[in-house]
Short mmCIF file of C-alpha atoms in Angstrom, two decimals:
data_model
loop_
_atom_site.label_atom_id
_atom_site.label_comp_id
_atom_site.label_asym_id
_atom_site.label_seq_id
_atom_site.Cartn_x
_atom_site.Cartn_y
_atom_site.Cartn_z
CA MET V 1 59.82 129.31 10.51
CA LYS V 2 62.94 130.40 12.03
CA ASN V 3 65.58 128.09 13.76
CA ALA V 4 64.89 128.99 17.17
CA ASP V 5 61.04 128.93 16.68
CA MET V 6 61.45 125.24 15.46
CA LYS V 7 63.42 124.50 18.46
CA GLU V 8 60.77 126.01 20.70
CA LYS V 9 57.95 124.11 19.15
CA LEU V 10 59.98 120.80 19.46
CA LEU V 11 60.67 121.44 22.98
CA GLU V 12 57.04 122.31 23.74
CA SER V 13 55.90 118.88 22.23
CA PHE V 14 58.59 117.32 24.13
CA ARG V 15 57.34 118.92 27.35
CA GLU V 16 53.81 117.70 26.62
CA LEU V 17 54.79 114.21 26.14
CA ALA V 18 56.90 114.27 29.29
CA LYS V 19 53.73 114.92 31.33
CA ASN V 20 52.74 111.26 30.75
CA ALA V 21 55.89 109.51 30.30
CA PRO V 22 59.53 109.16 31.43
CA ILE V 23 61.64 111.01 29.05
CA ASP V 24 63.91 108.14 28.37
CA LYS V 25 60.82 106.21 26.73
CA ILE V 26 59.68 109.21 24.64
CA THR V 27 61.04 108.56 21.04
CA VAL V 28 62.14 111.33 18.55
CA ARG V 29 59.44 109.99 16.37
CA GLN V 30 56.94 110.91 18.85
CA ILE V 31 58.04 114.37 19.50
CA SER V 32 58.22 115.04 15.71
CA GLU V 33 54.85 113.71 14.97
CA LYS V 34 53.21 115.64 18.02
CA CYS V 35 54.88 118.66 16.19
CA GLY V 36 53.71 117.95 12.88
CA VAL V 37 57.14 117.46 11.28
CA THR V 38 59.32 114.77 9.96
CA THR V 39 62.01 112.98 12.19
CA GLN V 40 64.43 114.36 9.58
CA THR V 41 63.43 118.08 10.81
CA PHE V 42 64.10 117.09 14.29
CA TYR V 43 67.34 115.92 13.38
CA ASN V 44 68.30 119.12 11.39
CA HIS V 45 67.99 120.96 14.86
CA PHE V 46 69.20 118.18 17.46
CA PRO V 47 71.28 115.24 17.17
CA ASP V 48 69.06 113.68 19.74
CA LYS V 49 66.43 114.18 22.50
CA TYR V 50 69.08 114.84 25.15
CA GLU V 51 70.49 117.70 23.37
CA LEU V 52 66.96 119.17 23.31
CA VAL V 53 66.70 118.80 27.17
CA HIS V 54 70.04 120.55 27.46
CA TRP V 55 69.33 123.20 24.89
CA ALA V 56 66.11 124.25 27.29
CA TYR V 57 68.49 124.62 30.41
CA GLN V 58 71.20 126.45 28.30
CA LYS V 59 68.76 128.94 27.12
CA ARG V 60 67.41 129.80 30.46
CA LEU V 61 70.74 130.08 32.00
CA ASP V 62 72.35 132.07 29.03
CA ARG V 63 69.44 134.84 29.35
CA LEU V 64 70.18 135.17 32.97
CA PHE V 65 73.83 135.46 32.89
CA LYS V 66 73.45 137.83 29.93
CA GLU V 67 71.30 140.00 32.50
CA LEU V 68 73.81 139.63 35.21
CA GLU V 69 76.80 140.35 33.05
CA SER V 70 75.27 143.62 31.80
CA GLY V 71 74.46 144.70 35.29
CA GLU V 72 70.70 144.63 34.54
CA ILE V 73 70.20 142.34 37.52
CA ASP V 74 72.31 141.70 40.71
CA PHE V 75 73.10 138.24 41.88
CA LYS V 76 70.15 137.59 44.16
CA THR V 77 67.69 138.44 41.33
CA PHE V 78 69.74 136.03 39.26
CA LEU V 79 69.12 133.37 41.87
CA ARG V 80 65.38 134.34 42.03
CA GLY V 81 65.09 133.98 38.34
CA TYR V 82 66.97 130.74 38.18
CA LEU V 83 64.74 129.25 40.97
CA SER V 84 61.36 130.42 39.25
CA ASP V 85 62.45 129.02 36.06
CA TYR V 86 63.05 125.61 37.99
CA GLN V 87 59.73 125.84 39.75
CA THR V 88 57.86 126.60 36.53
CA ASN V 89 59.42 123.59 34.79
CA SER V 90 59.70 121.19 37.85
CA ALA V 91 57.75 118.25 36.66
CA PHE V 92 59.84 118.31 33.45
CA ILE V 93 63.22 118.87 35.18
CA LEU V 94 62.54 116.12 37.88
CA ASN V 95 61.64 113.64 34.87
CA ALA V 96 64.73 114.56 33.25
CA VAL V 97 66.76 114.23 36.34
CA ALA V 98 65.44 110.72 37.15
CA ASN V 99 65.41 109.45 33.57
CA THR V 100 68.90 110.36 32.20
CA ARG V 101 72.24 108.66 32.84
CA GLY V 102 75.90 108.93 32.38
CA GLU V 103 77.27 111.64 29.88
CA ASP V 104 73.56 112.36 29.20
CA SER V 105 72.67 112.96 32.80
CA TYR V 106 70.71 116.11 33.46
CA SER V 107 72.68 117.03 36.62
CA THR V 108 76.11 116.39 34.91
CA ARG V 109 75.34 118.32 31.80
CA GLY V 110 73.74 121.03 33.59
CA GLY V 111 76.13 121.21 36.29
CA ARG V 112 79.08 121.35 33.84
CA TYR V 113 77.48 124.07 31.77
CA PHE V 114 76.90 126.22 34.89
CA CYS V 115 80.29 125.71 36.02
CA GLU V 116 81.68 127.06 32.83
CA SER V 117 79.23 130.03 32.75
CA ILE V 118 80.38 130.88 36.49
CA GLU V 119 83.93 130.53 35.46
CA ARG V 120 83.41 132.88 32.33
CA GLU V 121 81.66 135.29 34.42
CA THR V 122 84.31 135.09 37.15
CA CYS V 123 87.14 135.65 34.48
CA ARG V 124 85.26 138.77 33.45
CA VAL V 125 84.91 140.03 36.90
CA LEU V 126 88.56 139.54 37.75
CA ASN V 127 89.85 140.54 34.35
CA VAL V 128 91.96 137.56 33.83
CA GLU V 129 92.13 134.88 30.90
CA GLU V 130 92.24 131.68 33.04
CA LEU V 131 91.16 130.87 36.56
CA SER V 132 93.61 129.47 39.01
CA LEU V 133 93.09 125.95 40.20
CA GLU V 134 91.99 127.16 43.69
CA TYR V 135 89.08 129.34 42.04
CA LYS V 136 88.31 126.49 39.76
CA LEU V 137 87.81 124.04 42.73
CA LEU V 138 85.92 126.53 44.65
CA ILE V 139 83.49 127.15 41.67
CA LYS V 140 83.05 123.43 41.20
CA ALA V 141 82.21 123.06 45.02
CA TYR V 142 79.65 125.91 45.01
CA VAL V 143 77.96 124.48 41.75
CA GLY V 144 77.79 121.07 43.21
CA GLY V 145 76.04 122.42 46.37
CA PHE V 146 73.66 124.61 44.33
CA THR V 147 72.59 121.61 42.21
CA ASN V 148 72.15 119.35 45.15
CA LEU V 149 70.28 121.99 47.17
CA ILE V 150 67.81 122.85 44.22
CA LEU V 151 66.95 119.16 43.40
CA TYR V 152 66.21 118.74 47.22
CA TRP V 153 64.11 121.79 46.96
CA LEU V 154 62.01 120.53 44.02
CA SER V 155 61.46 117.49 45.66
CA ASN V 156 60.42 119.09 48.81
CA GLY V 157 59.41 122.14 47.21
CA ASP V 158 56.27 123.01 49.37
CA GLU V 159 58.10 123.22 52.45
CA ILE V 160 60.83 125.81 51.38
CA SER V 161 60.18 129.39 50.11
CA ILE V 162 61.89 130.83 47.18
CA ASP V 163 63.12 133.49 49.54
CA ASP V 164 64.79 130.84 51.93
CA MET V 165 66.34 129.25 48.87
CA VAL V 166 67.73 132.59 47.63
CA THR V 167 69.26 133.54 51.04
CA ALA V 168 70.99 130.00 51.37
CA LEU V 169 72.44 129.94 47.72
CA ALA V 170 73.76 133.54 48.38
CA ASP V 171 75.26 132.59 51.80
CA ALA V 172 76.71 129.53 50.38
CA VAL V 173 79.01 131.38 47.82
CA PRO V 174 82.43 130.79 49.13
CA GLN V 175 83.66 134.07 50.99
CA LYS V 176 86.80 134.18 49.00
CA LEU V 177 84.74 134.54 45.66
CA LYS V 178 82.73 137.21 47.33
CA ASP V 179 85.65 139.10 48.71
CA ASP V 180 87.14 139.37 45.17
CA TYR V 181 83.89 140.56 43.47
CA VAL V 182 83.64 143.22 46.05
CA LYS V 183 87.25 144.37 45.51
CA ARG V 184 86.87 144.15 42.01
CA ASN V 185 83.62 146.07 41.87
CA SER V 186 84.95 148.79 44.44
CA LYS V 187 87.74 149.48 41.77
CA SER V 188 84.99 149.77 38.68
CA ALA V 189 82.97 152.07 41.04
CA LYS V 190 85.21 154.83 40.40
CA ILE V 191 84.01 155.23 36.95
CA LYS V 192 80.46 154.79 37.77
CA ASP V 193 77.71 156.77 39.45
CA SER V 194 77.74 155.37 42.91
CA LYS V 195 74.24 155.04 43.51
CA GLU V 196 73.78 152.99 40.33
CA PHE V 197 76.84 151.12 41.24
CA THR V 198 75.11 150.11 44.74
CA LYS V 199 71.97 149.07 42.80
CA ASN V 200 73.45 147.17 39.97
CA HIS V 201 76.60 145.55 41.16
CA ARG V 202 76.40 143.75 44.40
CA ILE V 203 76.51 140.69 42.17
CA ILE V 204 77.91 137.97 44.53
CA SER V 205 78.29 140.16 47.39
CA THR V 206 74.92 140.36 48.27
CA HIS V 207 74.98 138.81 51.76
CA THR V 208 77.93 139.96 53.48
CA MET D 1 84.73 85.91 66.02
CA LYS D 2 83.57 89.26 67.18
CA ASN D 3 80.76 91.13 65.33
CA ALA D 4 83.18 93.82 64.13
CA ASP D 5 85.86 91.43 63.25
CA MET D 6 83.46 89.45 60.95
CA LYS D 7 82.16 92.61 59.27
CA GLU D 8 85.65 93.62 58.66
CA LYS D 9 86.26 90.32 56.99
CA LEU D 10 83.23 90.44 54.77
CA LEU D 11 84.15 93.80 53.79
CA GLU D 12 87.75 92.75 52.98
CA SER D 13 86.22 89.94 50.65
CA PHE D 14 84.00 92.30 48.94
CA ARG D 15 86.70 94.87 48.23
CA GLU D 16 88.93 92.00 46.59
CA LEU D 17 86.13 90.95 44.44
CA ALA D 18 85.46 94.51 43.47
CA LYS D 19 88.82 94.83 41.85
CA ASN D 20 87.57 92.61 39.13
CA ALA D 21 83.83 93.20 38.78
CA PRO D 22 81.32 96.24 38.89
CA ILE D 23 79.78 95.85 42.42
CA ASP D 24 76.18 95.37 41.30
CA LYS D 25 77.26 92.26 39.62
CA ILE D 26 78.83 90.69 42.82
CA THR D 27 76.56 88.39 44.82
CA VAL D 28 76.27 87.95 48.45
CA ARG D 29 77.04 84.33 47.90
CA GLN D 30 80.40 85.16 46.19
CA ILE D 31 81.35 87.49 49.13
CA SER D 32 80.52 84.66 51.51
CA GLU D 33 82.30 81.97 49.88
CA LYS D 34 85.37 84.15 49.58
CA CYS D 35 85.18 84.74 53.38
CA GLY D 36 84.68 81.07 53.94
CA VAL D 37 81.52 81.48 55.70
CA THR D 38 77.88 80.58 54.61
CA THR D 39 75.50 83.35 53.23
CA GLN D 40 73.33 83.12 56.53
CA THR D 41 76.59 84.40 58.39
CA PHE D 42 76.62 87.26 55.87
CA TYR D 43 72.80 88.08 56.60
CA ASN D 44 73.57 87.86 60.36
CA HIS D 45 75.47 91.07 59.89
CA PHE D 46 74.00 92.80 56.87
CA PRO D 47 70.76 92.73 55.12
CA ASP D 48 72.45 93.18 51.54
CA LYS D 49 75.64 94.04 50.03
CA TYR D 50 74.69 97.92 49.81
CA GLU D 51 74.57 98.08 53.64
CA LEU D 52 78.02 96.52 53.62
CA VAL D 53 79.38 99.43 51.25
CA HIS D 54 77.57 101.89 53.45
CA TRP D 55 78.85 100.49 56.79
CA ALA D 56 82.59 101.01 55.35
CA TYR D 57 81.66 104.69 54.83
CA GLN D 58 80.13 105.07 58.16
CA LYS D 59 82.77 103.63 59.93
CA ARG D 60 85.42 105.92 58.53
CA LEU D 61 83.33 108.90 58.84
CA ASP D 62 82.29 108.16 62.56
CA ARG D 63 85.93 107.89 63.29
CA LEU D 64 86.87 111.12 62.06
CA PHE D 65 83.93 112.86 63.75
CA LYS D 66 84.74 111.54 66.95
CA GLU D 67 88.20 112.85 66.73
CA LEU D 68 86.65 116.06 65.64
CA GLU D 69 84.34 116.17 68.61
CA SER D 70 86.88 115.44 70.89
CA GLY D 71 89.09 118.27 69.97
CA GLU D 72 91.57 115.94 69.14
CA ILE D 73 92.06 117.12 65.49
CA ASP D 74 90.92 120.43 63.74
CA PHE D 75 88.75 120.63 60.68
CA LYS D 76 91.59 120.91 58.22
CA THR D 77 93.23 117.50 59.86
CA PHE D 78 89.58 116.25 59.64
CA LEU D 79 89.60 116.90 55.98
CA ARG D 80 92.91 115.51 55.19
CA GLY D 81 91.91 112.12 56.99
CA TYR D 82 88.73 112.06 54.95
CA LEU D 83 90.47 112.75 51.54
CA SER D 84 93.40 110.08 52.58
CA ASP D 85 90.58 107.44 53.29
CA TYR D 86 89.13 108.22 49.98
CA GLN D 87 92.53 108.17 48.06
CA THR D 88 93.36 104.66 49.85
CA ASN D 89 89.93 103.35 48.64
CA SER D 90 89.39 105.09 45.54
CA ALA D 91 89.01 102.08 43.08
CA PHE D 92 86.25 100.56 45.49
CA ILE D 93 84.56 103.86 46.04
CA LEU D 94 84.45 104.79 42.22
CA ASN D 95 83.16 101.26 41.67
CA ALA D 96 80.43 101.91 44.27
CA VAL D 97 79.50 105.24 42.78
CA ALA D 98 79.05 104.16 39.26
CA ASN D 99 77.34 100.90 40.14
CA THR D 100 74.61 101.86 42.67
CA ARG D 101 71.36 103.63 41.85
CA GLY D 102 68.41 105.35 43.55
CA GLU D 103 68.01 104.71 47.31
CA ASP D 104 71.08 102.42 47.24
CA SER D 105 73.09 105.20 45.66
CA TYR D 106 76.74 105.52 47.17
CA SER D 107 76.52 109.45 46.74
CA THR D 108 72.93 109.76 47.94
CA ARG D 109 73.41 107.36 51.28
CA GLY D 110 76.75 108.84 52.07
CA GLY D 111 75.69 112.47 51.45
CA ARG D 112 72.71 112.01 53.69
CA TYR D 113 74.72 110.45 56.55
CA PHE D 114 77.40 113.02 56.07
CA CYS D 115 74.62 115.71 56.27
CA GLU D 116 73.46 114.33 59.53
CA SER D 117 76.78 113.95 60.96
CA ILE D 118 77.66 117.77 60.21
CA GLU D 119 74.07 118.63 61.82
CA ARG D 120 74.89 116.76 64.92
CA GLU D 121 78.33 118.46 65.23
CA THR D 122 76.66 121.98 64.44
CA CYS D 123 73.99 121.47 67.16
CA ARG D 124 76.79 120.31 69.56
CA VAL D 125 79.06 123.44 68.84
CA LEU D 126 75.94 125.89 68.75
CA ASN D 127 74.56 124.01 71.89
CA VAL D 128 71.00 123.80 70.29
CA GLU D 129 68.63 120.76 70.16
CA GLU D 130 67.76 121.47 66.58
CA LEU D 131 69.03 123.53 63.69
CA SER D 132 66.93 126.22 62.00
CA LEU D 133 66.00 125.73 58.11
CA GLU D 134 68.78 128.24 57.21
CA TYR D 135 71.53 126.17 58.87
CA LYS D 136 69.93 123.02 57.21
CA LEU D 137 69.97 124.33 53.81
CA LEU D 138 73.59 125.85 54.13
CA ILE D 139 74.83 122.41 55.34
CA LYS D 140 72.99 120.72 52.60
CA ALA D 141 74.81 122.88 49.77
CA TYR D 142 78.00 122.53 51.63
CA VAL D 143 77.74 118.57 51.76
CA GLY D 144 76.50 118.46 48.03
CA GLY D 145 79.57 120.75 47.00
CA PHE D 146 81.90 118.52 49.03
CA THR D 147 80.78 115.34 47.33
CA ASN D 148 80.88 116.82 43.91
CA LEU D 149 84.43 117.97 44.37
CA ILE D 150 85.75 114.71 45.82
CA LEU D 151 84.06 112.61 43.09
CA TYR D 152 85.87 115.04 40.52
CA TRP D 153 89.07 114.49 42.47
CA LEU D 154 88.85 110.94 42.37
CA SER D 155 88.31 110.72 38.98
CA ASN D 156 91.20 113.24 38.04
CA GLY D 157 93.21 112.57 41.02
CA ASP D 158 96.72 112.79 39.73
CA GLU D 159 96.19 116.40 38.73
CA ILE D 160 95.19 117.92 42.13
CA SER D 161 97.11 117.53 45.43
CA ILE D 162 95.36 116.87 48.97
CA ASP D 163 96.73 120.13 49.99
CA ASP D 164 94.83 121.88 47.30
CA MET D 165 91.73 119.97 48.15
CA VAL D 166 92.07 120.62 51.97
CA THR D 167 92.16 124.20 51.00
CA ALA D 168 89.32 124.16 48.52
CA LEU D 169 86.99 122.24 50.94
CA ALA D 170 87.77 124.46 54.01
CA ASP D 171 87.34 127.71 51.91
CA ALA D 172 84.06 126.31 50.63
CA VAL D 173 82.49 126.25 54.24
CA PRO D 174 79.79 129.03 54.10
CA GLN D 175 80.97 131.93 56.05
CA LYS D 176 77.87 132.08 58.32
CA LEU D 177 78.84 128.47 59.52
CA LYS D 178 82.48 129.53 60.13
CA ASP D 179 81.52 132.71 62.09
CA ASP D 180 79.07 130.78 64.34
CA TYR D 181 81.77 128.35 64.98
CA VAL D 182 84.24 131.03 65.71
CA LYS D 183 81.97 132.79 68.11
CA ARG D 184 80.91 129.77 69.96
CA ASN D 185 84.62 128.81 70.38
CA SER D 186 85.54 132.06 71.58
CA LYS D 187 82.92 131.79 74.25
CA SER D 188 84.20 128.51 75.34
CA ALA D 189 87.76 129.62 75.40
CA LYS D 190 87.27 131.37 78.82
CA ILE D 191 87.20 128.15 80.51
CA LYS D 192 90.10 126.72 78.76
CA ASP D 193 93.66 127.27 78.43
CA SER D 194 94.17 129.65 75.73
CA LYS D 195 97.02 127.84 73.91
CA GLU D 196 95.30 124.70 73.94
CA PHE D 197 92.26 126.35 72.63
CA THR D 198 94.19 127.73 69.68
CA LYS D 199 95.57 124.35 68.80
CA ASN D 200 92.71 122.24 69.15
CA HIS D 201 89.41 124.52 68.41
CA ARG D 202 90.03 126.14 65.23
CA ILE D 203 87.50 123.59 63.98
CA ILE D 204 85.98 125.16 60.86
CA SER D 205 87.55 128.62 61.14
CA THR D 206 90.89 127.37 59.80
CA HIS D 207 90.83 129.74 56.71
CA THR D 208 89.54 132.91 57.73
#
């Protein structure tokens, strides 16, 4: 079995067990047994169960960022995909949020990874090696608000549509970031078909 | 002794004790004894120690919002005051953040109160009874980012100046909120001396 396939299988078992127990009470032995493998096999793939939780998040986010970076999707579609993933996995995610602490905390680790991903994407768009402190603080503020709003939504999900959430998360992008994306994209438009550009590259400027 | 004075004294004792112990390990008896009063006196003022922590936050925030609402200070001055308060009390606040959980959580309760205060102020500025879902979500996102950034700053305080933080927190205000504040303030300017208006009412539009 391929590495990635085994990781998927372990995640699937963990998700099943998490339907009936808080994730901090589920053991690596239980996950491995449900999966029909030894604990050694588990440890060949993950140092602990929290890495497995984080891996699931990383995997979803990486896929979306890859599509965003390639111009395949715009920022609103990115947001919609992110929210759909959360909605599909809401029980597991709320379990993980409620039952992880400190350095293993779902929000802390996820937020940090999301920050790094947006920083990398912003570096790419602005064509710089490193971001200024100003940008880093703005991104940190945005990601904190993003995380806060999504957790609120998952806990009160029935009242708020995905459309309303996409609008709010797009509108909450600090104007300075939007402006620089627009400026940058206007430059790169010269070498692109203008219709394609409009379709693919309204990355963060979707709501101005 | 006046009610407010006794509350201040209890807070002072709590702060002293919190220099040497996590706040979840400090008892109401210890706070009362340090203050030279009975536990009954404590309970006449607060149902538990977490209410005392929250009261300290509320008091600081209420004062700043009062000055903002009266036009005495603009939004950047508001931010500067908020950050100075945090810096002065950073050891106590970090202790409270690290050692409160669930419904008593410092970030959760503080964030909720901050949200309500901004909602009230936004209702006043827009002259409406209730905010639309769109506004509520935007405010929730802003407050989440605000809280996140301040906690980061308190933990890494020496590296980031108050000026940089004020700029970031002003820039992170969603443009839609800024625009509506500007619009509203432009209208109210008609009945005000224009110089006074410029001085006092650049509430949230300080960085456009």
